Coordinates of C-alpha atoms and ligand atoms in Angstrom, one line a residue:
M676 CA 38.3 -8.9 -36.6
A677 CA 38.1 -11.4 -39.2
N678 CA 34.8 -11.1 -41.7
P679 CA 32.4 -14.9 -41.1
S680 CA 33.5 -16.6 -43.7
L681 CA 31.0 -17.1 -46.7
L682 CA 32.1 -20.4 -49.4
I683 CA 30.0 -19.6 -52.4
L684 CA 29.5 -23.1 -54.6
A685 CA 27.8 -22.2 -57.9
G686 CA 27.9 -25.5 -59.4
D687 CA 26.2 -26.5 -62.7
G688 CA 23.7 -25.3 -65.2
I689 CA 21.9 -21.7 -63.6
G690 CA 23.6 -21.9 -60.7
P691 CA 26.6 -19.4 -61.7
E692 CA 24.4 -17.9 -63.4
V693 CA 21.8 -17.3 -60.4
M694 CA 24.6 -17.0 -58.0
A695 CA 26.0 -14.2 -59.6
E696 CA 23.3 -12.0 -59.1
V697 CA 23.5 -12.9 -55.5
K698 CA 27.3 -11.9 -55.3
R699 CA 26.1 -8.5 -56.0
I700 CA 24.1 -8.1 -53.1
I701 CA 26.5 -9.4 -51.1
G702 CA 28.4 -6.6 -52.8
W703 CA 26.2 -4.0 -52.1
M704 CA 25.9 -5.5 -48.0
G705 CA 29.4 -4.4 -47.8
A706 CA 29.0 -0.9 -49.7
K707 CA 25.8 0.2 -48.6
R708 CA 25.4 -1.9 -45.1
G709 CA 28.7 -2.2 -43.9
I710 CA 27.8 -5.8 -43.8
H711 CA 31.2 -7.7 -44.7
F712 CA 32.1 -11.2 -45.7
D713 CA 35.7 -12.6 -46.0
V714 CA 33.7 -15.1 -49.4
S715 CA 35.7 -17.8 -51.2
E716 CA 34.8 -19.3 -54.0
D717 CA 35.0 -23.1 -54.8
L718 CA 33.6 -26.0 -57.8
V719 CA 30.6 -28.5 -56.9
G720 CA 29.2 -30.8 -59.3
G721 CA 29.7 -31.6 -62.7
A722 CA 31.8 -28.2 -62.8
A723 CA 34.4 -29.9 -59.6
Y724 CA 34.1 -33.9 -61.8
D725 CA 35.2 -31.9 -64.7
V726 CA 38.4 -30.2 -62.8
H727 CA 39.0 -32.9 -60.7
G728 CA 37.1 -36.4 -62.0
V729 CA 35.3 -35.6 -58.2
P730 CA 32.2 -33.8 -57.7
L731 CA 33.7 -32.9 -54.9
S732 CA 36.8 -32.5 -53.8
D733 CA 38.9 -33.2 -50.6
A734 CA 40.0 -30.0 -50.0
T735 CA 36.4 -28.9 -50.8
M736 CA 35.1 -30.3 -47.9
A737 CA 37.0 -29.0 -45.8
K738 CA 36.4 -25.4 -46.5
A739 CA 33.1 -26.0 -46.4
Q740 CA 33.7 -27.6 -42.7
A741 CA 35.6 -24.3 -41.4
A742 CA 32.9 -22.2 -43.6
F743 CA 30.5 -20.0 -41.1
A744 CA 28.0 -20.9 -44.0
V745 CA 28.0 -22.5 -47.6
L746 CA 25.7 -21.0 -50.4
L747 CA 25.6 -23.8 -53.1
G748 CA 23.9 -22.8 -56.9
A749 CA 22.9 -26.5 -57.9
V750 CA 24.7 -29.2 -59.4
G751 CA 24.1 -31.8 -62.4
G752 CA 23.1 -32.1 -66.2
P753 CA 22.5 -34.1 -69.3
K754 CA 26.9 -34.3 -69.7
Y755 CA 26.8 -36.1 -66.5
D756 CA 24.0 -38.5 -66.9
K757 CA 26.2 -41.8 -67.9
L758 CA 29.1 -41.3 -65.3
D759 CA 29.2 -44.0 -62.6
F760 CA 26.9 -43.9 -59.8
S761 CA 29.5 -42.8 -57.7
V762 CA 30.8 -39.3 -59.0
K763 CA 27.4 -38.0 -60.8
P764 CA 27.6 -33.9 -59.8
E765 CA 24.9 -35.1 -57.2
R766 CA 26.8 -37.2 -54.9
G767 CA 28.9 -33.6 -54.3
L768 CA 25.8 -32.7 -52.7
L769 CA 25.2 -35.4 -50.9
R770 CA 28.3 -35.8 -49.1
L771 CA 28.1 -31.9 -47.9
R772 CA 24.5 -33.2 -46.4
K773 CA 26.3 -36.2 -45.0
E774 CA 29.7 -35.0 -43.9
M775 CA 28.4 -31.4 -42.5
D776 CA 25.3 -34.2 -40.8
L777 CA 22.9 -31.5 -41.9
F778 CA 20.1 -33.3 -40.6
S779 CA 17.3 -30.7 -40.5
N780 CA 16.4 -29.2 -43.8
L781 CA 13.6 -25.9 -44.0
R782 CA 12.0 -25.8 -46.9
P783 CA 9.4 -23.0 -47.2
A784 CA 6.8 -22.9 -49.2
Q785 CA 5.2 -19.1 -49.4
C786 CA 3.0 -17.8 -52.1
F787 CA 3.8 -13.5 -52.5
D788 CA 0.8 -12.2 -53.2
A789 CA 1.3 -11.1 -56.7
L790 CA 1.9 -14.4 -57.5
A791 CA -0.9 -16.1 -56.3
D792 CA -2.5 -16.0 -60.1
F793 CA 0.2 -17.3 -61.5
S794 CA -0.2 -20.9 -59.3
S795 CA -1.7 -24.3 -60.4
L796 CA -4.4 -23.9 -58.0
K797 CA -6.7 -20.8 -57.4
R798 CA -5.8 -17.7 -56.1
D799 CA -8.1 -18.1 -52.7
V800 CA -6.1 -22.2 -52.4
V801 CA -2.8 -20.1 -52.1
A802 CA -3.0 -16.7 -51.0
G803 CA -1.2 -15.7 -48.1
L804 CA 0.2 -19.3 -48.3
D805 CA 3.3 -19.8 -45.7
I806 CA 4.3 -23.2 -44.6
V807 CA 8.0 -24.9 -43.8
I808 CA 8.8 -28.7 -44.6
V809 CA 11.5 -29.8 -43.1
R810 CA 12.7 -33.0 -44.0
E811 CA 15.0 -35.0 -42.5
L812 CA 18.4 -34.9 -45.3
T813 CA 21.0 -37.3 -44.0
S814 CA 19.7 -40.6 -43.5
G815 CA 16.9 -42.6 -44.2
V816 CA 16.7 -44.2 -47.7
Y817 CA 19.3 -42.3 -49.4
F818 CA 22.1 -43.6 -47.5
G819 CA 21.1 -46.7 -46.0
E820 CA 22.7 -49.4 -46.8
P821 CA 22.5 -52.8 -48.1
R822 CA 22.5 -50.1 -51.5
G823 CA 23.5 -51.3 -55.3
I824 CA 22.6 -53.5 -57.9
F825 CA 23.4 -57.0 -57.4
K826 CA 23.1 -60.3 -59.2
E827 CA 20.1 -62.8 -58.2
G828 CA 19.4 -65.8 -60.4
N829 CA 19.6 -64.4 -63.9
E830 CA 18.5 -61.4 -63.7
R831 CA 19.6 -58.0 -61.3
V832 CA 17.9 -56.2 -58.5
G833 CA 18.4 -53.0 -57.1
I834 CA 18.1 -52.4 -53.9
N835 CA 18.3 -49.5 -51.3
T836 CA 17.4 -49.0 -47.5
Q837 CA 15.2 -46.7 -45.3
R838 CA 16.8 -46.6 -41.9
Y839 CA 16.2 -44.6 -39.5
T840 CA 17.0 -44.2 -35.5
E841 CA 15.5 -43.0 -32.8
S842 CA 18.1 -40.2 -32.3
E843 CA 17.9 -39.0 -35.6
I844 CA 14.5 -39.0 -35.8
A845 CA 14.8 -37.4 -32.5
R846 CA 16.7 -34.6 -34.2
V847 CA 14.7 -33.7 -36.6
A848 CA 11.4 -33.2 -35.0
K849 CA 13.0 -31.3 -32.1
S850 CA 13.9 -28.5 -34.6
A851 CA 10.3 -29.4 -36.3
F852 CA 8.7 -28.4 -33.3
E853 CA 11.3 -25.3 -32.2
L854 CA 10.5 -23.9 -35.7
A855 CA 7.2 -24.4 -35.1
R856 CA 7.1 -22.5 -31.7
K857 CA 8.4 -19.4 -33.7
R858 CA 5.6 -19.5 -36.5
G859 CA 2.0 -21.4 -36.3
N860 CA 3.3 -23.6 -33.6
K861 CA 1.1 -26.4 -35.5
V862 CA 3.5 -29.8 -37.0
C863 CA 2.3 -32.4 -38.8
S864 CA 4.3 -35.2 -39.0
M865 CA 3.9 -37.4 -42.5
E866 CA 5.3 -41.3 -42.9
K867 CA 3.3 -44.0 -43.9
A868 CA 3.6 -46.3 -40.6
N869 CA 0.5 -48.1 -42.6
V870 CA 3.3 -50.1 -44.1
M871 CA 6.6 -49.4 -43.0
E872 CA 8.4 -50.4 -39.8
S873 CA 10.5 -46.9 -40.0
G874 CA 7.3 -44.9 -40.8
I875 CA 6.2 -46.6 -37.4
L876 CA 8.9 -46.2 -35.1
W877 CA 9.1 -41.7 -36.5
R878 CA 5.2 -41.6 -35.2
D879 CA 6.5 -42.9 -31.8
V880 CA 9.7 -41.0 -31.9
V881 CA 8.3 -37.7 -33.7
Q882 CA 5.2 -37.9 -30.5
E883 CA 7.6 -38.5 -27.7
V884 CA 9.5 -36.1 -28.2
H885 CA 6.4 -33.7 -28.3
D886 CA 5.3 -35.6 -25.3
R887 CA 8.2 -34.9 -23.3
D888 CA 9.2 -31.5 -24.1
Y889 CA 6.9 -29.9 -26.4
P890 CA 3.9 -30.1 -25.4
D891 CA 1.7 -26.7 -25.6
V892 CA 3.2 -27.4 -29.5
E893 CA 0.0 -28.6 -31.4
L894 CA 1.2 -32.1 -32.7
S895 CA -1.1 -34.2 -36.0
H896 CA 0.7 -36.9 -38.0
M897 CA 0.2 -38.2 -41.4
Y898 CA 0.3 -41.0 -43.9
A899 CA 2.5 -39.4 -46.6
D900 CA 0.4 -40.1 -49.3
N901 CA -2.5 -37.9 -47.9
G902 CA -0.4 -35.4 -47.0
A903 CA 0.5 -35.1 -50.7
M904 CA -3.2 -34.7 -51.6
Q905 CA -4.4 -32.8 -48.4
L906 CA -1.5 -30.5 -49.9
V907 CA -2.9 -29.9 -53.3
R908 CA -6.4 -29.6 -51.8
W909 CA -6.2 -27.0 -48.8
P910 CA -2.3 -26.6 -48.2
K911 CA -3.1 -23.4 -45.7
Q912 CA -3.8 -26.1 -43.1
F913 CA -0.7 -26.7 -42.4
D914 CA 2.2 -24.5 -40.9
V915 CA 5.2 -26.9 -40.0
I916 CA 5.2 -30.8 -41.8
V917 CA 8.1 -32.7 -40.7
T918 CA 9.6 -35.9 -42.5
D919 CA 11.6 -38.5 -43.8
N920 CA 14.8 -38.0 -46.5
L921 CA 13.0 -39.2 -49.6
F922 CA 8.9 -38.2 -48.5
G923 CA 10.7 -34.7 -48.0
D924 CA 12.6 -34.6 -51.8
V925 CA 8.9 -34.9 -53.1
L926 CA 6.3 -33.3 -51.1
S927 CA 8.4 -30.2 -51.2
D928 CA 8.8 -30.1 -54.6
C929 CA 4.9 -30.6 -54.5
A930 CA 4.8 -27.4 -52.2
A931 CA 6.8 -25.6 -54.0
M932 CA 5.1 -25.6 -56.5
L933 CA 1.8 -24.6 -54.7
T934 CA 3.7 -20.9 -54.9
G935 CA 3.3 -20.5 -58.6
S936 CA 7.3 -20.7 -60.0
L937 CA 10.1 -23.6 -57.7
G938 CA 12.2 -20.7 -58.6
M939 CA 10.6 -19.0 -56.2
L940 CA 11.9 -20.8 -53.0
P941 CA 15.4 -20.7 -50.9
S942 CA 16.0 -24.0 -48.1
A943 CA 18.3 -23.5 -45.5
S944 CA 20.0 -27.2 -44.2
L945 CA 21.1 -27.0 -40.4
G946 CA 23.2 -29.4 -38.5
A947 CA 24.4 -29.2 -35.2
P948 CA 26.2 -25.9 -33.5
M949 CA 29.4 -25.0 -34.4
A950 CA 31.9 -23.2 -32.1
N951 CA 30.1 -19.4 -32.9
G952 CA 26.5 -20.9 -31.4
R953 CA 25.5 -21.3 -35.0
P954 CA 24.2 -23.6 -36.5
K955 CA 26.5 -25.8 -39.9
A956 CA 24.8 -24.4 -42.3
L957 CA 24.6 -25.0 -46.1
Y958 CA 21.4 -22.7 -47.7
E959 CA 20.6 -24.0 -51.4
P960 CA 17.4 -22.7 -54.2
V961 CA 14.6 -26.1 -54.2
H962 CA 15.0 -25.7 -57.7
G963 CA 18.1 -27.7 -59.5
S964 CA 20.5 -26.6 -62.6
A965 CA 17.7 -26.3 -65.2
P966 CA 20.1 -27.6 -68.0
D967 CA 17.4 -26.5 -70.8
I968 CA 17.7 -23.0 -69.7
A969 CA 21.0 -22.3 -69.0
G970 CA 23.2 -20.1 -70.8
T971 CA 19.7 -18.3 -72.4
G972 CA 19.6 -15.7 -69.3
R973 CA 16.0 -16.9 -68.4
A974 CA 16.9 -18.3 -64.6
N975 CA 15.0 -16.7 -62.1
P976 CA 17.4 -15.9 -59.3
I977 CA 15.0 -14.8 -56.7
A978 CA 15.3 -18.8 -55.0
C979 CA 18.9 -18.4 -54.7
I980 CA 18.4 -14.3 -53.4
L981 CA 16.7 -15.2 -50.7
S982 CA 18.6 -18.6 -49.9
F983 CA 21.5 -15.7 -49.4
A984 CA 18.5 -14.2 -47.3
M985 CA 18.6 -17.3 -45.0
A986 CA 21.9 -17.5 -43.9
L987 CA 22.3 -13.5 -43.4
R988 CA 19.4 -14.5 -40.9
Y989 CA 20.6 -18.2 -39.8
S990 CA 24.3 -18.2 -40.0
F991 CA 24.8 -14.3 -39.8
D992 CA 22.4 -13.1 -37.1
Q993 CA 21.3 -10.6 -39.6
G994 CA 17.6 -10.4 -39.4
D995 CA 17.2 -7.7 -40.4
E996 CA 18.9 -7.5 -43.0
A997 CA 17.4 -10.6 -44.4
T998 CA 13.7 -9.1 -43.8
R999 CA 15.1 -6.1 -46.1
I1000 CA 15.8 -8.7 -49.2
E1001 CA 12.7 -10.2 -48.8
K1002 CA 10.7 -7.1 -48.9
A1003 CA 12.5 -5.9 -51.5
V1004 CA 11.9 -8.8 -53.8
E1005 CA 8.4 -8.2 -52.5
K1006 CA 8.3 -5.4 -54.2
V1007 CA 9.9 -5.9 -57.2
L1008 CA 7.0 -8.7 -57.8
A1009 CA 4.5 -6.1 -57.3
D1010 CA 5.7 -4.3 -59.9
G1011 CA 5.1 -6.6 -61.9
V1012 CA 8.6 -7.2 -62.5
R1013 CA 9.1 -11.2 -64.0
T1014 CA 11.3 -13.5 -65.5
A1015 CA 10.4 -16.4 -67.9
D1016 CA 9.1 -18.9 -65.4
L1017 CA 6.9 -16.5 -63.7
M1018 CA 4.9 -16.0 -66.7
G1019 CA 2.1 -16.9 -69.4
P1020 CA 3.1 -18.0 -72.8
Q1021 CA 0.8 -14.9 -73.5
D1022 CA 2.1 -12.6 -71.1
G1023 CA 5.0 -10.5 -72.7
T1024 CA 8.3 -9.9 -72.4
P1025 CA 10.1 -12.0 -69.4
V1026 CA 12.9 -9.8 -68.0
T1027 CA 16.7 -11.4 -68.1
T1028 CA 18.4 -12.8 -64.9
T1029 CA 20.8 -9.7 -65.0
Q1030 CA 17.8 -7.3 -65.4
M1031 CA 15.6 -9.1 -62.1
G1032 CA 19.3 -8.7 -60.1
D1033 CA 18.6 -5.0 -61.0
A1034 CA 15.5 -4.3 -60.6
V1035 CA 16.0 -6.3 -56.7
L1036 CA 19.2 -4.1 -56.2
A1037 CA 17.4 -1.4 -57.3
A1038 CA 14.3 -1.7 -54.5
L1039 CA 17.1 -2.5 -51.7
D1040 CA 18.2 1.4 -52.6
A1041 CA 14.8 2.4 -51.6
S1042 CA 14.5 0.3 -48.5
L1043 CA 17.8 2.6 -46.9
Ligands
LIG177 C1 16.8 -31.6 -53.6 C2 17.3 -32.8 -54.7 C3 18.6 -33.4 -54.5 C4 17.7 -34.3 -53.7 C5 19.0 -34.0 -56.1 C6 19.5 -32.9 -56.6 C7 20.4 -34.9 -55.1 O1 16.1 -33.0 -55.5 O2 17.8 -31.4 -53.2 O3 15.4 -31.7 -53.4 O4 17.5 -35.5 -54.3 O5 17.6 -34.6 -52.5
LIG178 MG1 14.3 -32.2 -55.0

């Protein structure tokens, strides 16, 4: 039987550097666990623009649609800041999300014990933290029409539209309730129903889905600004947070930083089930392309490595191997191995991206 297909889109900035470490782990899975993938690689973001003049070619889009899973590094960089909006690197990522219809974006924020002191919050606020933000990813103000910069009298006006249909809200709510049942059984839904009609509808629909199909799950509602405040005040009150595309973008960066470093956090973007019963899926680290450190060997590959672990769990039915990778990462951190993002200025010499990869591979070997 053919091996399941995995499309790698390393992208820009530190994307290719962190992905290089993931490729070594993919190799390890083949050599040591007999788990093989049909891996192919392609371009996205600025890297695609440089070659094709667009941040995602139609051929790459077709490959992504056909793959069991897509693993993405990062997109964007200052070199592309002046490009027309329609061909900016970010549009490549947004096209993948939209056309693959990846409506449910899981962004876990988990605090590794060894890093609790590294958070900008006090240890007892973050130690043991384990929450997931479920961000709607294919609609809302990111995609709503009308949008653009228009002339109005003698000045310009910038317009974006927040738009949600009932079915778009219902399907992401459902995915949050399903996830909560496998965890702490609690969902907090965040919007701005105090100022936005789309927020009122959001709150209504989430409540309806709950009352009809998930009465066993504890549901609460919060205005998103209060949610941001509660996330830094006492994040452990949450289990699963479900929210729209824009609030989810902001709140997930906030939640990520609670854990000490953006460089640690993976994400999964899931859509409807494919013929194989598994959801359409794209996995990517939450961090961006970090152009300031690209090429210096300072990038932390852990978020990308953990994104691959999520792929093993959600797309390839290899939950045990996903756990093996997560435990290996935990061990490496407990042993004090640190990339630059996990250190204070006085904490000594950080390991390089490759050395962190070495350490994870050694911990994987030790797990056998
Ligand atoms: C994210 C990023 C993206 C977003 C950018 C790169 C388009 O910030 O995945 O959170 O805004 O969704
Ligand atoms: Mg973001």
